[in-house]
CSV table of C-alpha atoms and ligand atoms in Angstrom, one decimal:
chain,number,residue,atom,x,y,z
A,860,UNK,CA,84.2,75.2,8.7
A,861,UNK,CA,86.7,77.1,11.1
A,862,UNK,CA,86.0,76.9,14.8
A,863,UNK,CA,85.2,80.2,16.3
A,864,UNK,CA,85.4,78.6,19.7
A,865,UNK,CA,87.8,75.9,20.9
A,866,UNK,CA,88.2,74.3,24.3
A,867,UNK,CA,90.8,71.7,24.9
A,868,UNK,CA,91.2,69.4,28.0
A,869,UNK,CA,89.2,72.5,30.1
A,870,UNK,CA,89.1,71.7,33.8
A,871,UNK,CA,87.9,73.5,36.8
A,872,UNK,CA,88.7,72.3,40.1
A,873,UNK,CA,86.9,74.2,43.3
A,874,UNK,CA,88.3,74.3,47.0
A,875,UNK,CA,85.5,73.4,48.9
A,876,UNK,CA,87.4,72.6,52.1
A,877,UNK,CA,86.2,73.4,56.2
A,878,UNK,CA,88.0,77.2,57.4
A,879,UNK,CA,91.6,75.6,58.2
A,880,UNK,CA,90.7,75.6,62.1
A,881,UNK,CA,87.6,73.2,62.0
A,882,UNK,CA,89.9,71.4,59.7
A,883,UNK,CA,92.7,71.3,62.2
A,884,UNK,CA,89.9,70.2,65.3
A,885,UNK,CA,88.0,67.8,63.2
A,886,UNK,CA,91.4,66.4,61.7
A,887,UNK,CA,89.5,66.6,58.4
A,888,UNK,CA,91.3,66.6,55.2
A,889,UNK,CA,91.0,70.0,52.4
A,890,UNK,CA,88.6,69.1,49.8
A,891,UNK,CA,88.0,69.5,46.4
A,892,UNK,CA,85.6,69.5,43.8
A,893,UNK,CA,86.3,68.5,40.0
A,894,UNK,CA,83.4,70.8,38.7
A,895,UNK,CA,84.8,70.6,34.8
A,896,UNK,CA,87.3,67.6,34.2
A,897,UNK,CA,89.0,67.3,30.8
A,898,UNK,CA,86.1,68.8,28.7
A,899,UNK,CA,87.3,69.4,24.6
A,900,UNK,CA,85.0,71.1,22.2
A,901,UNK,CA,84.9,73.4,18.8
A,902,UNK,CA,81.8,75.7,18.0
A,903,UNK,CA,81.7,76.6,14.4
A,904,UNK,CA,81.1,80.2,13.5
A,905,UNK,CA,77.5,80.2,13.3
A,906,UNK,CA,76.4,77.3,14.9
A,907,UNK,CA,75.1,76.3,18.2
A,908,UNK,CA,76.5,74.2,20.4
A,909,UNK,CA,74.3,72.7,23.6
A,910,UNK,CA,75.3,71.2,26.8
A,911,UNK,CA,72.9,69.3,28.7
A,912,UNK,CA,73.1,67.6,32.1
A,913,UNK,CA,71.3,67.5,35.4
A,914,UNK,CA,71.9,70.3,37.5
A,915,UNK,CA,75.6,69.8,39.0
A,916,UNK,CA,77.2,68.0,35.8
A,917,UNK,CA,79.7,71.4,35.1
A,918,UNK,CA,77.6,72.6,32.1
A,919,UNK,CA,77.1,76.6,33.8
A,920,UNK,CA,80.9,76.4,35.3
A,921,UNK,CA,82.0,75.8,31.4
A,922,UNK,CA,79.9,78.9,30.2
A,923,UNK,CA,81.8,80.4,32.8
A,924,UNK,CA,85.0,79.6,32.0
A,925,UNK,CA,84.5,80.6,28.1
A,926,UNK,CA,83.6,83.7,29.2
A,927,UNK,CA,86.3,84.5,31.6
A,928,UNK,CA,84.6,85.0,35.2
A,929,UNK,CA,86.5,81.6,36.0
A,930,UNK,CA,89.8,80.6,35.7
A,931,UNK,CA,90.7,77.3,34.7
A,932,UNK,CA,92.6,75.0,36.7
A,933,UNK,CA,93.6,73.2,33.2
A,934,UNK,CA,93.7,73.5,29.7
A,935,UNK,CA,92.8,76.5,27.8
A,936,UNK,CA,90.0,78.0,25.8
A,937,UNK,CA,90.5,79.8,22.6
A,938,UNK,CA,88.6,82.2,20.6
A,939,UNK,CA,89.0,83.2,17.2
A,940,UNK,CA,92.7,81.4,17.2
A,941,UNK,CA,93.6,83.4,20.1
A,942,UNK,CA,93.9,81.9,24.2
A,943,UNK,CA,91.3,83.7,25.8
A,944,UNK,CA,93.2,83.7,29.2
A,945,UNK,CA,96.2,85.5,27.7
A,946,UNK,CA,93.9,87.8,25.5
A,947,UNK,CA,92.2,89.2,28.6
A,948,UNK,CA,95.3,89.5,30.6
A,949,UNK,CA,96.6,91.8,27.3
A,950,UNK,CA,95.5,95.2,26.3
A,951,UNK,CA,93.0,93.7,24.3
A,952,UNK,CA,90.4,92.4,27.0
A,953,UNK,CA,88.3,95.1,26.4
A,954,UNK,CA,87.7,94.2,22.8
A,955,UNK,CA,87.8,90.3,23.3
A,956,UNK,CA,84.8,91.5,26.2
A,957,UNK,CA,83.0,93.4,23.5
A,958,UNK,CA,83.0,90.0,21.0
A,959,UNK,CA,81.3,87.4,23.6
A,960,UNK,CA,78.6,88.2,25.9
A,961,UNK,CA,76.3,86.0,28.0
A,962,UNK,CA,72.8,85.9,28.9
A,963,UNK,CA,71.9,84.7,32.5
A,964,UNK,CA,69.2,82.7,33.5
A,965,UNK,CA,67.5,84.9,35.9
A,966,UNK,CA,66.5,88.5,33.8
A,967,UNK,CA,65.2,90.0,36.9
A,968,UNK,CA,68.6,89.6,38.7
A,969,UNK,CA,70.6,90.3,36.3
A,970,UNK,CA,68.5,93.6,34.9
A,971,UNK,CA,69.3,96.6,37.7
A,972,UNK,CA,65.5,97.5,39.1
A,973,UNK,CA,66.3,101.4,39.8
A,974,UNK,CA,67.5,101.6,36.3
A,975,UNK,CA,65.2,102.7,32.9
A,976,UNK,CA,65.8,100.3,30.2
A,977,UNK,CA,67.6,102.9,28.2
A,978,UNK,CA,70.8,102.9,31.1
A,979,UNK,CA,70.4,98.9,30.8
A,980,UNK,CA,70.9,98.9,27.4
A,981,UNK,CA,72.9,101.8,27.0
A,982,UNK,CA,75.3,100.7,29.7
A,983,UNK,CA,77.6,98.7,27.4
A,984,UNK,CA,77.4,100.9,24.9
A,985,UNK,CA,78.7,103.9,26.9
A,986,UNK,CA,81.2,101.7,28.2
A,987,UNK,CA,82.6,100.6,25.0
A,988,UNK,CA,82.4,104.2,23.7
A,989,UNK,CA,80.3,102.9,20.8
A,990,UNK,CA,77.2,105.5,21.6
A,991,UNK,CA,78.4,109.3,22.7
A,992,UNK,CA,75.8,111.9,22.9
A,993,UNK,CA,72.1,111.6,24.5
A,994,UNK,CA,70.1,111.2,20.9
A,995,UNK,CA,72.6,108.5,19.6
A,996,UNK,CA,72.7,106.3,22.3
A,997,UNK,CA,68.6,106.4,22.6
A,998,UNK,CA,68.3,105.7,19.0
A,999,UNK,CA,70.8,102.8,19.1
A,1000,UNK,CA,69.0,100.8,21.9
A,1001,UNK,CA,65.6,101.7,20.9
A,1002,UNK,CA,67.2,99.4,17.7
A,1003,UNK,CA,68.1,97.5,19.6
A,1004,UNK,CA,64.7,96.8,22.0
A,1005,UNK,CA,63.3,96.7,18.4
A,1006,UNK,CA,65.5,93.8,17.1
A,1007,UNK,CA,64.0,91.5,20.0
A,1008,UNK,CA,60.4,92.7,19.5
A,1009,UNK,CA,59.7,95.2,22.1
A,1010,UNK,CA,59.2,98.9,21.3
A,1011,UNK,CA,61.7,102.1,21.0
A,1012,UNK,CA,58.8,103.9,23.8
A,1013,UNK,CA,60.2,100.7,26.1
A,1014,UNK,CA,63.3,103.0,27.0
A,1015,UNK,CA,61.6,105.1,29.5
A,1016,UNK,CA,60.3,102.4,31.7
A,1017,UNK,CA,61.6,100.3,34.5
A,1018,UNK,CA,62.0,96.5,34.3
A,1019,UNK,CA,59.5,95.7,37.0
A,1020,UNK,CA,56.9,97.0,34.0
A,1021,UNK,CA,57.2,94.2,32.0
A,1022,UNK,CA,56.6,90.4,31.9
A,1023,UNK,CA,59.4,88.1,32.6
A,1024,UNK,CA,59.5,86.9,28.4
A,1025,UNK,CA,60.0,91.0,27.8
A,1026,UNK,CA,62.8,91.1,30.6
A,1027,UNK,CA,64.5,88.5,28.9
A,1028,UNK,CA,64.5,90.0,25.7
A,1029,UNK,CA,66.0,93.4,27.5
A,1030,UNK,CA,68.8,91.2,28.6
A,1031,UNK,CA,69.0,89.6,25.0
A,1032,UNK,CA,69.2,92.9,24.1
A,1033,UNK,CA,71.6,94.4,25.9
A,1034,UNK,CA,74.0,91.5,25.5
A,1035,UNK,CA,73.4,92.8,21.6
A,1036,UNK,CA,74.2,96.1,21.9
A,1037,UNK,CA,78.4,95.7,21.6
A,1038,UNK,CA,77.8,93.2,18.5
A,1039,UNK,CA,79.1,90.7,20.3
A,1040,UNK,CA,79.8,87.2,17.9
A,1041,UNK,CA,79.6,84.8,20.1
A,1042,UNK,CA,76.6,84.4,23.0
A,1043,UNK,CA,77.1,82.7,25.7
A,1044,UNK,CA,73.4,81.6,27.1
A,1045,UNK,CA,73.2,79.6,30.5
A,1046,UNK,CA,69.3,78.4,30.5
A,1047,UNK,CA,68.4,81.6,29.1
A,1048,UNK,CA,64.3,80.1,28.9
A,1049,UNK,CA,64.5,78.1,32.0
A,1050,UNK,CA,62.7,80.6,34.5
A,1051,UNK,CA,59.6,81.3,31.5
A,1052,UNK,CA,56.4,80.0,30.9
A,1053,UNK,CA,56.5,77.5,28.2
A,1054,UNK,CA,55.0,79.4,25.8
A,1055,UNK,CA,57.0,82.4,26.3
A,1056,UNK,CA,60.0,80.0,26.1
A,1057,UNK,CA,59.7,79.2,22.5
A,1058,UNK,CA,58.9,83.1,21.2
A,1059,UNK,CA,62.1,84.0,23.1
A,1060,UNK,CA,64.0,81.1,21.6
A,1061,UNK,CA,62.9,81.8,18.2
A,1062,UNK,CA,64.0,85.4,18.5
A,1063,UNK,CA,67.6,83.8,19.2
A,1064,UNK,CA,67.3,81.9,16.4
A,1065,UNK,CA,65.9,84.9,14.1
A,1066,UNK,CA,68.9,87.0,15.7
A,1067,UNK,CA,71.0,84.5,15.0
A,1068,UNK,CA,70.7,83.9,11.3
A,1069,UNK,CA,70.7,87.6,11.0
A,1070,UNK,CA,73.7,88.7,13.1
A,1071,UNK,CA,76.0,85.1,11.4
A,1072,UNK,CA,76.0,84.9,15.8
A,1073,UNK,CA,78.1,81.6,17.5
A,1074,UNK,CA,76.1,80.3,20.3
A,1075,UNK,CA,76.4,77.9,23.3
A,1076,UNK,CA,73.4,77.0,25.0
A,1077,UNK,CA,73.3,75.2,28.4
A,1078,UNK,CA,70.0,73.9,29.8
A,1079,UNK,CA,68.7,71.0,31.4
A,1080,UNK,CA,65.9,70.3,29.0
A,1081,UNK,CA,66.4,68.5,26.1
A,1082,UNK,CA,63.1,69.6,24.6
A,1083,UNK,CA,64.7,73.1,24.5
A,1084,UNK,CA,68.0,71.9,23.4
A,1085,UNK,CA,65.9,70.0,20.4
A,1086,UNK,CA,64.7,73.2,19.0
A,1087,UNK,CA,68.2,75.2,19.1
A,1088,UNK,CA,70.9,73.6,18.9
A,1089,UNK,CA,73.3,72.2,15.8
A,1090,UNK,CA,75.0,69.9,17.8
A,1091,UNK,CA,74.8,68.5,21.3
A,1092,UNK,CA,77.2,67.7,24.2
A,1093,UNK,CA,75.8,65.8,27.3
A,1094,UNK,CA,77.8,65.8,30.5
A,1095,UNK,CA,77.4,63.9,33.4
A,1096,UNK,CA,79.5,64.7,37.0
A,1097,UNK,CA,82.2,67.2,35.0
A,1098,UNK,CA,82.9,65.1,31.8
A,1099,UNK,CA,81.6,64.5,28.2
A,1100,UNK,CA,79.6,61.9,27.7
A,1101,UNK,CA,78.7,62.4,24.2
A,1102,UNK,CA,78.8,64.5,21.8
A,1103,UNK,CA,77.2,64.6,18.5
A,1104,UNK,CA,75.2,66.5,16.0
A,1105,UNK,CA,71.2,66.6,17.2
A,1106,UNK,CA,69.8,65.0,14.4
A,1107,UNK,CA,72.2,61.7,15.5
A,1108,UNK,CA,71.7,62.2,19.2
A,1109,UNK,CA,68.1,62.8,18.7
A,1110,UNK,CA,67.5,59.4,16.2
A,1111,UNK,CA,70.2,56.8,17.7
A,1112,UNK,CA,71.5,58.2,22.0
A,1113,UNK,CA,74.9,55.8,22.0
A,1114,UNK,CA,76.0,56.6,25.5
A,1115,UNK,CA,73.0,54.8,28.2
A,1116,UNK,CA,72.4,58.5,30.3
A,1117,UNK,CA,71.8,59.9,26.8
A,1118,UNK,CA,69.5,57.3,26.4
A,1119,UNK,CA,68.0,58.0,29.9
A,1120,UNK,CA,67.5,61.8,29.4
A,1121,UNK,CA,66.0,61.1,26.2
A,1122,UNK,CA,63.4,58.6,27.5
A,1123,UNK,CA,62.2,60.9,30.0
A,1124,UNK,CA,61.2,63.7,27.8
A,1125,UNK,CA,57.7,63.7,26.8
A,1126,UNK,CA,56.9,62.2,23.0
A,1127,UNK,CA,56.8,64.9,20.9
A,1128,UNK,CA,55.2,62.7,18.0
A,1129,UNK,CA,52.7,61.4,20.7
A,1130,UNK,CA,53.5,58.2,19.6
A,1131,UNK,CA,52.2,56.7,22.4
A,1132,UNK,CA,55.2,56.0,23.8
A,1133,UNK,CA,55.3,56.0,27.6
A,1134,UNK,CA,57.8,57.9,29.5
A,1135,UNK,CA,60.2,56.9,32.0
A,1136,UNK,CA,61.5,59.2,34.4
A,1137,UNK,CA,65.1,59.6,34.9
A,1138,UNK,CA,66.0,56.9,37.1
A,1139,UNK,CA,68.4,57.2,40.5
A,1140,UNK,CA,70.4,60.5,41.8
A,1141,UNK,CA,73.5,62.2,40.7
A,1142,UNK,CA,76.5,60.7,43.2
A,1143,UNK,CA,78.0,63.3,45.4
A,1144,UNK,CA,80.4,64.8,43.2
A,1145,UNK,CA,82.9,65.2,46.5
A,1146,UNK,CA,83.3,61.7,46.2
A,1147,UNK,CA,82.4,60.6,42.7
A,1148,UNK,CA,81.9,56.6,41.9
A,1149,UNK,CA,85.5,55.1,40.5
A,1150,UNK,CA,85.4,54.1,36.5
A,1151,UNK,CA,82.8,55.3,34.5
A,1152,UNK,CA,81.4,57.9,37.2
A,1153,UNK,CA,77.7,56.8,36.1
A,1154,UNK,CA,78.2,53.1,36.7
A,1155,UNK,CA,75.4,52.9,40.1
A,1156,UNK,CA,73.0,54.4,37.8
A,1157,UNK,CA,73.6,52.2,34.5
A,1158,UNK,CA,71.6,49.4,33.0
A,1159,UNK,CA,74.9,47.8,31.2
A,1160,UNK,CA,77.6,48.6,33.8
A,1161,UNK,CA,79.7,46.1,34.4
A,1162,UNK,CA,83.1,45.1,36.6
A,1163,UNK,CA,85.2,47.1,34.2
A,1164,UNK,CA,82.8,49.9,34.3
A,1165,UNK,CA,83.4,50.4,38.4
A,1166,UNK,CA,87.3,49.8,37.7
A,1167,UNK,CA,88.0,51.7,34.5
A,1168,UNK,CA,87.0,55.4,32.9
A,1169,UNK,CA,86.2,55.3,29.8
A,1170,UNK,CA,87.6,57.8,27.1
A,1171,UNK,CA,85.6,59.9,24.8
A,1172,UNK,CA,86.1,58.1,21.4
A,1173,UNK,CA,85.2,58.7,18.1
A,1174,UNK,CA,82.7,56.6,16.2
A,1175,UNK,CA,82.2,58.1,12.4
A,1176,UNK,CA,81.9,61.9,14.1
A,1177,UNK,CA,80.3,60.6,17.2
A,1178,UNK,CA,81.8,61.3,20.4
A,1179,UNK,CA,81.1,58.8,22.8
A,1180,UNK,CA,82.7,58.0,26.1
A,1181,UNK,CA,81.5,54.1,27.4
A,1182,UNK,CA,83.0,50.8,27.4
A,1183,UNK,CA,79.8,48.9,26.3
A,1184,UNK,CA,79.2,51.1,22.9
A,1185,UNK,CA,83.1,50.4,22.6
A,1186,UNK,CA,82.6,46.8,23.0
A,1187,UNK,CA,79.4,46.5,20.9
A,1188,UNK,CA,77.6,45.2,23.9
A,1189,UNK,CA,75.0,47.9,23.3
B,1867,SF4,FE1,77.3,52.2,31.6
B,1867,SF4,FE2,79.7,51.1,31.6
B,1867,SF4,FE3,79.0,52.7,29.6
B,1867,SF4,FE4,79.5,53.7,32.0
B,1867,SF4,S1,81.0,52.7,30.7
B,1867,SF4,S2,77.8,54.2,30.7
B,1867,SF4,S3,78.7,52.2,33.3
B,1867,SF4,S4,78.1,50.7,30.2
């Protein structure tokens, strides 16, 4: 299957130094965070790709970097067999912008309050020239408000009139409305009520088999991740951990903070099985631990853990970056 999406060796490095003159009276050194470091992925037209992590591992700074409102510091993202970075430097940003869109996690911050639902909507429409005239632009996003369930009378009102499921489906919606084919969805369910979660998830999914869309999904929640996603990559402190297709991850975690995040989420067979909570903290990712950065937290770490990274290697299509699945220790 061709990749639609491909990242290779992505990195993101963020200045987070004292203003130069505390620096200079504090005789404190610049600093830098390593919020993405080395990251490589494909997406397959189609699919859906998730990252999970805990809040801090780099998973939103990648969405941000696929869609252009960061720079990397290294390596280089292509879409569609084209670098992204040089595309939107070219006269053709404006149609590489049309082709991938993302959906925030907050609707009511990213939806305008003063604005009707038809400007909303309509915005990247006018913008892309792809609605002139008063009556063609109303029809198209009252298709499109009808494509994620809410209803072509929804352009007259304000987004303070609906509930915060219907807001996200406005932003769903207007993210549609310059048939984009790739989404770009940063814990587009985290801020809802469970069970508005899955309706708006399920309209993704209808919308995607549909449209033929590409996703990549980042979230926190593996529960949500379980009921979207094609394949899964877990990062901890900027890196890969593992990555692998959900059935795998789901049946057999390899890498021991897969294992962790899975053993935390509630038993969806109610099994019985008891949960364990995610054990320790994420380090302080201005000073990150040397060798495997999740060695303080692991159950198997040992001296070559604390001394040596490991590298992401393959095991029969399964990603997986620790020296103790490498060994066969676990
Ligand atoms: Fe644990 Fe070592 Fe594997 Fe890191 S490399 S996850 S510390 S066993």
């Amino acid at each position: 299957m061709m990749a639609l999406v491909e990242v290779k060796d992505l990195a993101k490095t963020f200045d987070v130094s004292a203003p130069w003159l505390n620096r200079v009276v504090e005789r404190k050194p610049r600093q830098f965070v390593h919020a993405v470091d080395g990251v490589s992925f494909s997406i397959a037209k189609g699919r859906t790709l998730a990252l999970v992590g805990e809040s801090g591992c780099g998973k939103s700074t990648v969405a941000r970097l696929l869609v252009g409102l960061y720079t990397p510091t290294r390596g280089a993202v292509s879409f569609d067999g084209r670098d992204t970075g040089a595309t939107l430097k070219s006269g053709e940003a404006r149609t590489l912008r049309r082709r991938m869109q993302m959906i925030f996690q907050d609707p009511y911050a990213s939806l305008n309050p003063r604005w009707k639902v038809l400007d909303i909507v309509g915005e990247p429409l006018r913008e892309h020239g792809m609605a002139e005239g008063g009556d063609v632009l109303r029809q198209r996003v009252a298709e499109l408000l009808e494509s994620v369930g809410l209803a072509a009378a929804d352009v007259h009102k304000f987004p303070h009139q609906f509930s915060g499921g219907q807001r996200q489906r406005i932003s769903i919606a207007r993210a549609l409305a310059t048939q984009p084919e790739f989404l770009v969805c940063d814990e587009p369910t985290s801020a809802l009520d469970v069970s508005v979660q899955a309706q708006v998830l399920n309209i993704m999914k209808d919308l995607q088999r549909q449209r033929g869309l590409t996703y990549l999904f980042i979230s926190h929640n593996l529960a949500v991740v379980r009921h979207v996603s094609d394949d899964v990559g877990v990062m901890y402190l900027g890196r890969l951990v593992e990555l692998s297709p959900k059935q795998a991850l789901f049946a057999q975690p390899r890498h021991p903070y897969t294992r962790m995040l899975l053993d935390a989420i509630p038993d969806i067979k109610m099994s019985g099985r008891s949960r364990t909570p995610v054990q320790g903290e994420v380090p302080n990712p201005l000073n990150p631990p040397s060798g495997c950065s999740f060695h303080p937290r692991c159950p198997h770490a040992n001296e070559r853990c604390s001394r040596e990274r490991p590298a992401l290697l393959d095991f029969q299509g399964i990603r997986v970056a620790c020296h103790a699945v490498e060994e066969g220790r676990i």
